Short mmCIF file of C-alpha atoms in Angstrom, two decimals:
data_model
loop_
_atom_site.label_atom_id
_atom_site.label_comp_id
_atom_site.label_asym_id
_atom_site.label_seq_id
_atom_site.Cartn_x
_atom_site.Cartn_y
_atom_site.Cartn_z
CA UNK A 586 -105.85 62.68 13.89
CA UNK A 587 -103.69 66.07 14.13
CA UNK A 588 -100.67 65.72 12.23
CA UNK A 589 -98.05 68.24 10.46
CA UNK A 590 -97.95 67.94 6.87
CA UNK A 591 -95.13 68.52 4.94
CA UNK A 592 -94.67 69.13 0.92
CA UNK A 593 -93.02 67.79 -1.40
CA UNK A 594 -91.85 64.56 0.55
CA UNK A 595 -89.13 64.28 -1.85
CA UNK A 596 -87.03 67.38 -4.20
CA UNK A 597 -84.34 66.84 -6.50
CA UNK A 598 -82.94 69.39 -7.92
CA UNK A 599 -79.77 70.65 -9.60
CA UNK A 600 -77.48 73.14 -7.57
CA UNK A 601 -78.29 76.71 -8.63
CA UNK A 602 -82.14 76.59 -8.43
CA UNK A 603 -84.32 77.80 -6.04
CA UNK A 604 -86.10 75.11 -3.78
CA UNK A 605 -89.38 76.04 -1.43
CA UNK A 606 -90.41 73.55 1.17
CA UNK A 607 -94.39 74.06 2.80
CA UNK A 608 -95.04 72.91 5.93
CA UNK A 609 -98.78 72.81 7.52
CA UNK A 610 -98.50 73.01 11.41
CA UNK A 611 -101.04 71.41 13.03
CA UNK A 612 -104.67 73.87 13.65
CA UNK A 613 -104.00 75.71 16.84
CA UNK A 614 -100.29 74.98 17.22
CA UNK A 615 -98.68 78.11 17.91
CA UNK A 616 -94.64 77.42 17.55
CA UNK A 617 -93.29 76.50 14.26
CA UNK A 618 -90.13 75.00 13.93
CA UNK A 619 -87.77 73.97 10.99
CA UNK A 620 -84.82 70.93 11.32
CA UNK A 621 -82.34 69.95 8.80
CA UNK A 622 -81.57 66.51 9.67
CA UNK A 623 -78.09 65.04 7.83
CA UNK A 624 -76.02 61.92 9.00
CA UNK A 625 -72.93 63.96 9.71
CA UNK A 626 -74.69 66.95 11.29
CA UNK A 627 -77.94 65.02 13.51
CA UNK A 628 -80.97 67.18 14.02
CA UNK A 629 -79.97 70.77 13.65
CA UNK A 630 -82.86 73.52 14.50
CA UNK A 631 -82.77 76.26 11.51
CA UNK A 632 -85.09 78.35 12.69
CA UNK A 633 -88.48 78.79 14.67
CA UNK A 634 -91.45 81.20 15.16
CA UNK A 635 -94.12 81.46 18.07
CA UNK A 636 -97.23 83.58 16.77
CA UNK A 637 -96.18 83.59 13.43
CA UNK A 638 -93.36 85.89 14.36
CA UNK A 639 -89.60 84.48 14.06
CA UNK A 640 -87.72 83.65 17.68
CA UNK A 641 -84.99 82.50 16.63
CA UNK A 642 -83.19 81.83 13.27
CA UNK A 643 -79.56 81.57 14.19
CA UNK A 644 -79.44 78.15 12.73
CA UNK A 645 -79.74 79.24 9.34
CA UNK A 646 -77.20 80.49 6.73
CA UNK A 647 -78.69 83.48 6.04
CA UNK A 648 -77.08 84.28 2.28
CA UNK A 649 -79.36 80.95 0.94
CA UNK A 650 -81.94 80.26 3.17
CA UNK A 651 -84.99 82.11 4.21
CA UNK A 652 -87.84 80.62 6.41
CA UNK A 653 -91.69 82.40 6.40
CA UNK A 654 -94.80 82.14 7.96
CA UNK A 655 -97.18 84.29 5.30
CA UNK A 656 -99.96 82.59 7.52
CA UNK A 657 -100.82 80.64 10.97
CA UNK A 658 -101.75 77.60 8.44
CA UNK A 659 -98.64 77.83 6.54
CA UNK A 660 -94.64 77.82 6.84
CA UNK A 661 -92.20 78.08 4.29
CA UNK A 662 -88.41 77.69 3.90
CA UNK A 663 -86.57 78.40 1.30
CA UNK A 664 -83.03 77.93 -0.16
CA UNK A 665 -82.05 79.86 -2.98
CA UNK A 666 -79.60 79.11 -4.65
CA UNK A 667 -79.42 75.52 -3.57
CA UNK A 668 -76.12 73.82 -3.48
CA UNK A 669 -74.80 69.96 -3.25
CA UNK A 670 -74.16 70.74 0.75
CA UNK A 671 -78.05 71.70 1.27
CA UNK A 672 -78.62 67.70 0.70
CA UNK A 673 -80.52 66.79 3.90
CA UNK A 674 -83.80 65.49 5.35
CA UNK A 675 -86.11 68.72 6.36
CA UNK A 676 -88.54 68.60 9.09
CA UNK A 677 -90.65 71.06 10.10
CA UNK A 678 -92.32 70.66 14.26
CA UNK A 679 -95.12 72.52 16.09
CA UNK A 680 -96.18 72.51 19.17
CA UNK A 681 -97.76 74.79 21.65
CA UNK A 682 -94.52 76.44 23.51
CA UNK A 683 -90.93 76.42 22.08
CA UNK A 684 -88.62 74.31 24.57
CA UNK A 685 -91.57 73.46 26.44
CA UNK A 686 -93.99 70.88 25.66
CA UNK A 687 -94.34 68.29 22.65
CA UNK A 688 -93.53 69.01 19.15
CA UNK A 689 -94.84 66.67 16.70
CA UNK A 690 -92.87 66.47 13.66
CA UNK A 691 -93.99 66.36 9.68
CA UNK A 692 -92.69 63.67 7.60
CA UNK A 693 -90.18 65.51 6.71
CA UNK A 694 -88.26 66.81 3.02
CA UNK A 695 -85.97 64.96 1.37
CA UNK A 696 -83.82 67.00 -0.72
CA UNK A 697 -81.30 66.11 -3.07
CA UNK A 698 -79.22 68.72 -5.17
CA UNK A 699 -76.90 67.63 -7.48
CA UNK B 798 -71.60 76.85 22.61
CA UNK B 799 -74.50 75.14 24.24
CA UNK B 800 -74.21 71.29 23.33
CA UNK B 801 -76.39 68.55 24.20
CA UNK B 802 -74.21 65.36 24.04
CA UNK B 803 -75.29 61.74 23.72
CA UNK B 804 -73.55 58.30 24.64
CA UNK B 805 -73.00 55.92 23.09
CA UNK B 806 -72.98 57.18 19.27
CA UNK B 807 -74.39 53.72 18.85
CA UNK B 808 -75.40 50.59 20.58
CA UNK B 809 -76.22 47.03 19.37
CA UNK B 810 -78.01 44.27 21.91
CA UNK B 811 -79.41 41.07 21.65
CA UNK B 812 -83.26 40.98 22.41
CA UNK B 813 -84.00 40.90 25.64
CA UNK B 814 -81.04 42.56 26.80
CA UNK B 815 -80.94 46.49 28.31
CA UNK B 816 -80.19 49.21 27.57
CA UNK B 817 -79.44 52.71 28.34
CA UNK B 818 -78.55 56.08 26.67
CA UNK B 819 -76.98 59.22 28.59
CA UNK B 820 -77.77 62.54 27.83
CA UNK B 821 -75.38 65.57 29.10
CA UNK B 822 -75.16 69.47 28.99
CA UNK B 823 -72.95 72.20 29.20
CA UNK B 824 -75.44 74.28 30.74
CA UNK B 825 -78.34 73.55 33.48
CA UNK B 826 -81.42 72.72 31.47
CA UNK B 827 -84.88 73.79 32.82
CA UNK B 828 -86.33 70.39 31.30
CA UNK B 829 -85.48 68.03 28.84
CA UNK B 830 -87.44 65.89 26.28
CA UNK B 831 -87.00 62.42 25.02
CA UNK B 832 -87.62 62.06 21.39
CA UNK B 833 -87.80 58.64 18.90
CA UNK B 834 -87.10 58.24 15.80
CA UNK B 835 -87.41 54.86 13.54
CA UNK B 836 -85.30 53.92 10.21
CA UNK B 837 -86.85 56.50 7.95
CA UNK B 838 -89.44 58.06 10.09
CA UNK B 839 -89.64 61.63 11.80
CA UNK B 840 -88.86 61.94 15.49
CA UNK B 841 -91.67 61.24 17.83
CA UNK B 842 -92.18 62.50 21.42
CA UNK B 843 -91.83 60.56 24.49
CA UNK B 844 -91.66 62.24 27.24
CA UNK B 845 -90.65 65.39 29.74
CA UNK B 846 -88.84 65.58 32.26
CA UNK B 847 -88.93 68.92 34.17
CA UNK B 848 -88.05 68.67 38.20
CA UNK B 849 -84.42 67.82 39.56
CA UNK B 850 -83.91 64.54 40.02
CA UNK B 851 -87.46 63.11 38.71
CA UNK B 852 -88.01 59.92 37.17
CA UNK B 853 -90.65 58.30 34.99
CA UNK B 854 -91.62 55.13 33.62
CA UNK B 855 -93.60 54.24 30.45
CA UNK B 856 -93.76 50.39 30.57
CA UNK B 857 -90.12 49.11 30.34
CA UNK B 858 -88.84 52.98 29.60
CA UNK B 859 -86.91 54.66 32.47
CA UNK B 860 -86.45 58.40 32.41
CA UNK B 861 -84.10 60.00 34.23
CA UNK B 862 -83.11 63.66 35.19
CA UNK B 863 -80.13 64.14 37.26
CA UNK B 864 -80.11 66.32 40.52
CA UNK B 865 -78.37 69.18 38.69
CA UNK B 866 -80.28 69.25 35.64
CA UNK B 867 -77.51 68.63 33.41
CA UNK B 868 -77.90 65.10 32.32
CA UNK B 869 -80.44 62.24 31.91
CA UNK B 870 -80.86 59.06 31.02
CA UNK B 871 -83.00 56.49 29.03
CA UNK B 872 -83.48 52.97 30.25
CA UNK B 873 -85.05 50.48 28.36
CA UNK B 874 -85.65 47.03 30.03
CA UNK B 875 -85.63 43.54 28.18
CA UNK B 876 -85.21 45.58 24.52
CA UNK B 877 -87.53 44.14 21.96
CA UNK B 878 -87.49 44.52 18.01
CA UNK B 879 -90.12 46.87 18.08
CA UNK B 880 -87.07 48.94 20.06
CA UNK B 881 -85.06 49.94 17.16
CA UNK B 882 -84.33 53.58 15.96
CA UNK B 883 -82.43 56.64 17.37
CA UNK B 884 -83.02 57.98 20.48
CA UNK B 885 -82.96 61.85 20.77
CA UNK B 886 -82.44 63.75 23.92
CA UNK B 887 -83.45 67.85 23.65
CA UNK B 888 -82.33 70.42 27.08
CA UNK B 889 -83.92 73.69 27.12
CA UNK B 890 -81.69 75.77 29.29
CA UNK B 891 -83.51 78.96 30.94
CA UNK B 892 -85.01 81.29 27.76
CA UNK B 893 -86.16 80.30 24.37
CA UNK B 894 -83.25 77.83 23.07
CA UNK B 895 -83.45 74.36 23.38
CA UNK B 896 -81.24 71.83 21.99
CA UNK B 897 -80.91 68.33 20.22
CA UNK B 898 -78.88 65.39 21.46
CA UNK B 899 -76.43 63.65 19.14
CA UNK B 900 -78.91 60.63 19.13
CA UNK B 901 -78.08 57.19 19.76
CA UNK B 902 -78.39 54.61 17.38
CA UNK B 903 -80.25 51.57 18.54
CA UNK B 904 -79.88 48.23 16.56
CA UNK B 905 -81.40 44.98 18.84
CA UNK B 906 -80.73 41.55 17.68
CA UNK B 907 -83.21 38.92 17.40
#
């Protein structure tokens, strides 16, 4: 059973450090995608790749936050330094064509900085 | 910019009632996808809708996509327990964007 895996499930952290969240895309997905998910906000997209190569990252403040793909088996975004605001459920999607087609979604990060 | 709205925000019904959620763009979407997502849990797909005015059915789930492409809709029929969660719209207008519905908020009543 194919399934995106996400790590850590759960971060807390104090504001100021670095925080790196890992997603694992399921094996022959080739779009990547990364949500932050808040109650005030919904589902906002961050940023996504196809091929390993980004698309789109307009989502994403770019002074804090970086997102990666160092490989087809993993994904990476980071947030450095993390601040109080950056408190939000992370899920990272793949699927086989961005805005077409399924994405299945990991479990998601929850991050808490205090 | 591009927003995909959702009504209502939120919605509670007694079991066996229906219900329905309404999706809407700015922009002419070249499909749309139907996403679910329980207390706690990470949205899960449920369907795509692609052609003008096309409608599908998954047992008591009615998808709709309007004759412009600019809305849809989500019917459920005699809601059970089992119904519960937020339901997600997402419109990809023409090129690589695609955007998330505001969700609505599902609570049924046993």
């Amino acid at each position: 059973d194919a399934r995106v895996t996400q790590t850590p499930r759960h971060k807390v952290t104090e504001m100021g450090q670095e925080v790196t969240m890992r997603c694992q895309p399921i094996l022959g997905h080739n779009t990547v995608f990364w949500y932050r998910q808040t109650m005030m906000q919904g589902l906002e997209l961050l940023a996504y790749f196809r091929n390993r190569a980004p698309l789109d990252d307009s989502g994403m403040p770019k002074d804090r936050f970086s997102a990666e793909m160092p490989d087809a088996t993993l994904a990476t975004l980071k947030i450095q330094p993390s601040e109080p605001r950056d408190s939000a459920v992370y899920f990272c999607a793949s699927g086989l064509e961005a805005g077409l087609g399924e994405q299945y979604f990991g479990p998601g990060t929850r991050l808490t900085v205090t | 910019g591009q927003q995909v709205m959702q009504i209502p925000q939120y919605q509670h019904v007694q079991e066996g009632e229906d219900f329905t959620t309404y999706c809407n763009s700015s922009t002419t979407l070249s499909n749309i996808q139907w996403y679910k997502q329980r207390p706690g849990g990470h949205p899960v797909f449920l369907i795509q809708l692609v052609k003008s005015g096309e409608v599908k059915k998954q047992k008591r789930l009615t998808f709709q996509f309007g004759e412009a492409k600019k809305n849809s809709s989500l019917h459920i029929t005699a809601t059970q327990t089992t119904d519960v969660g937020t339901y997600f719209c997402a419109g990809s207008p023409p090129g690589n964007q695609f955007y998330f519905g505001t969700g609505t908020s599902l609570t049924v009543i046993p």
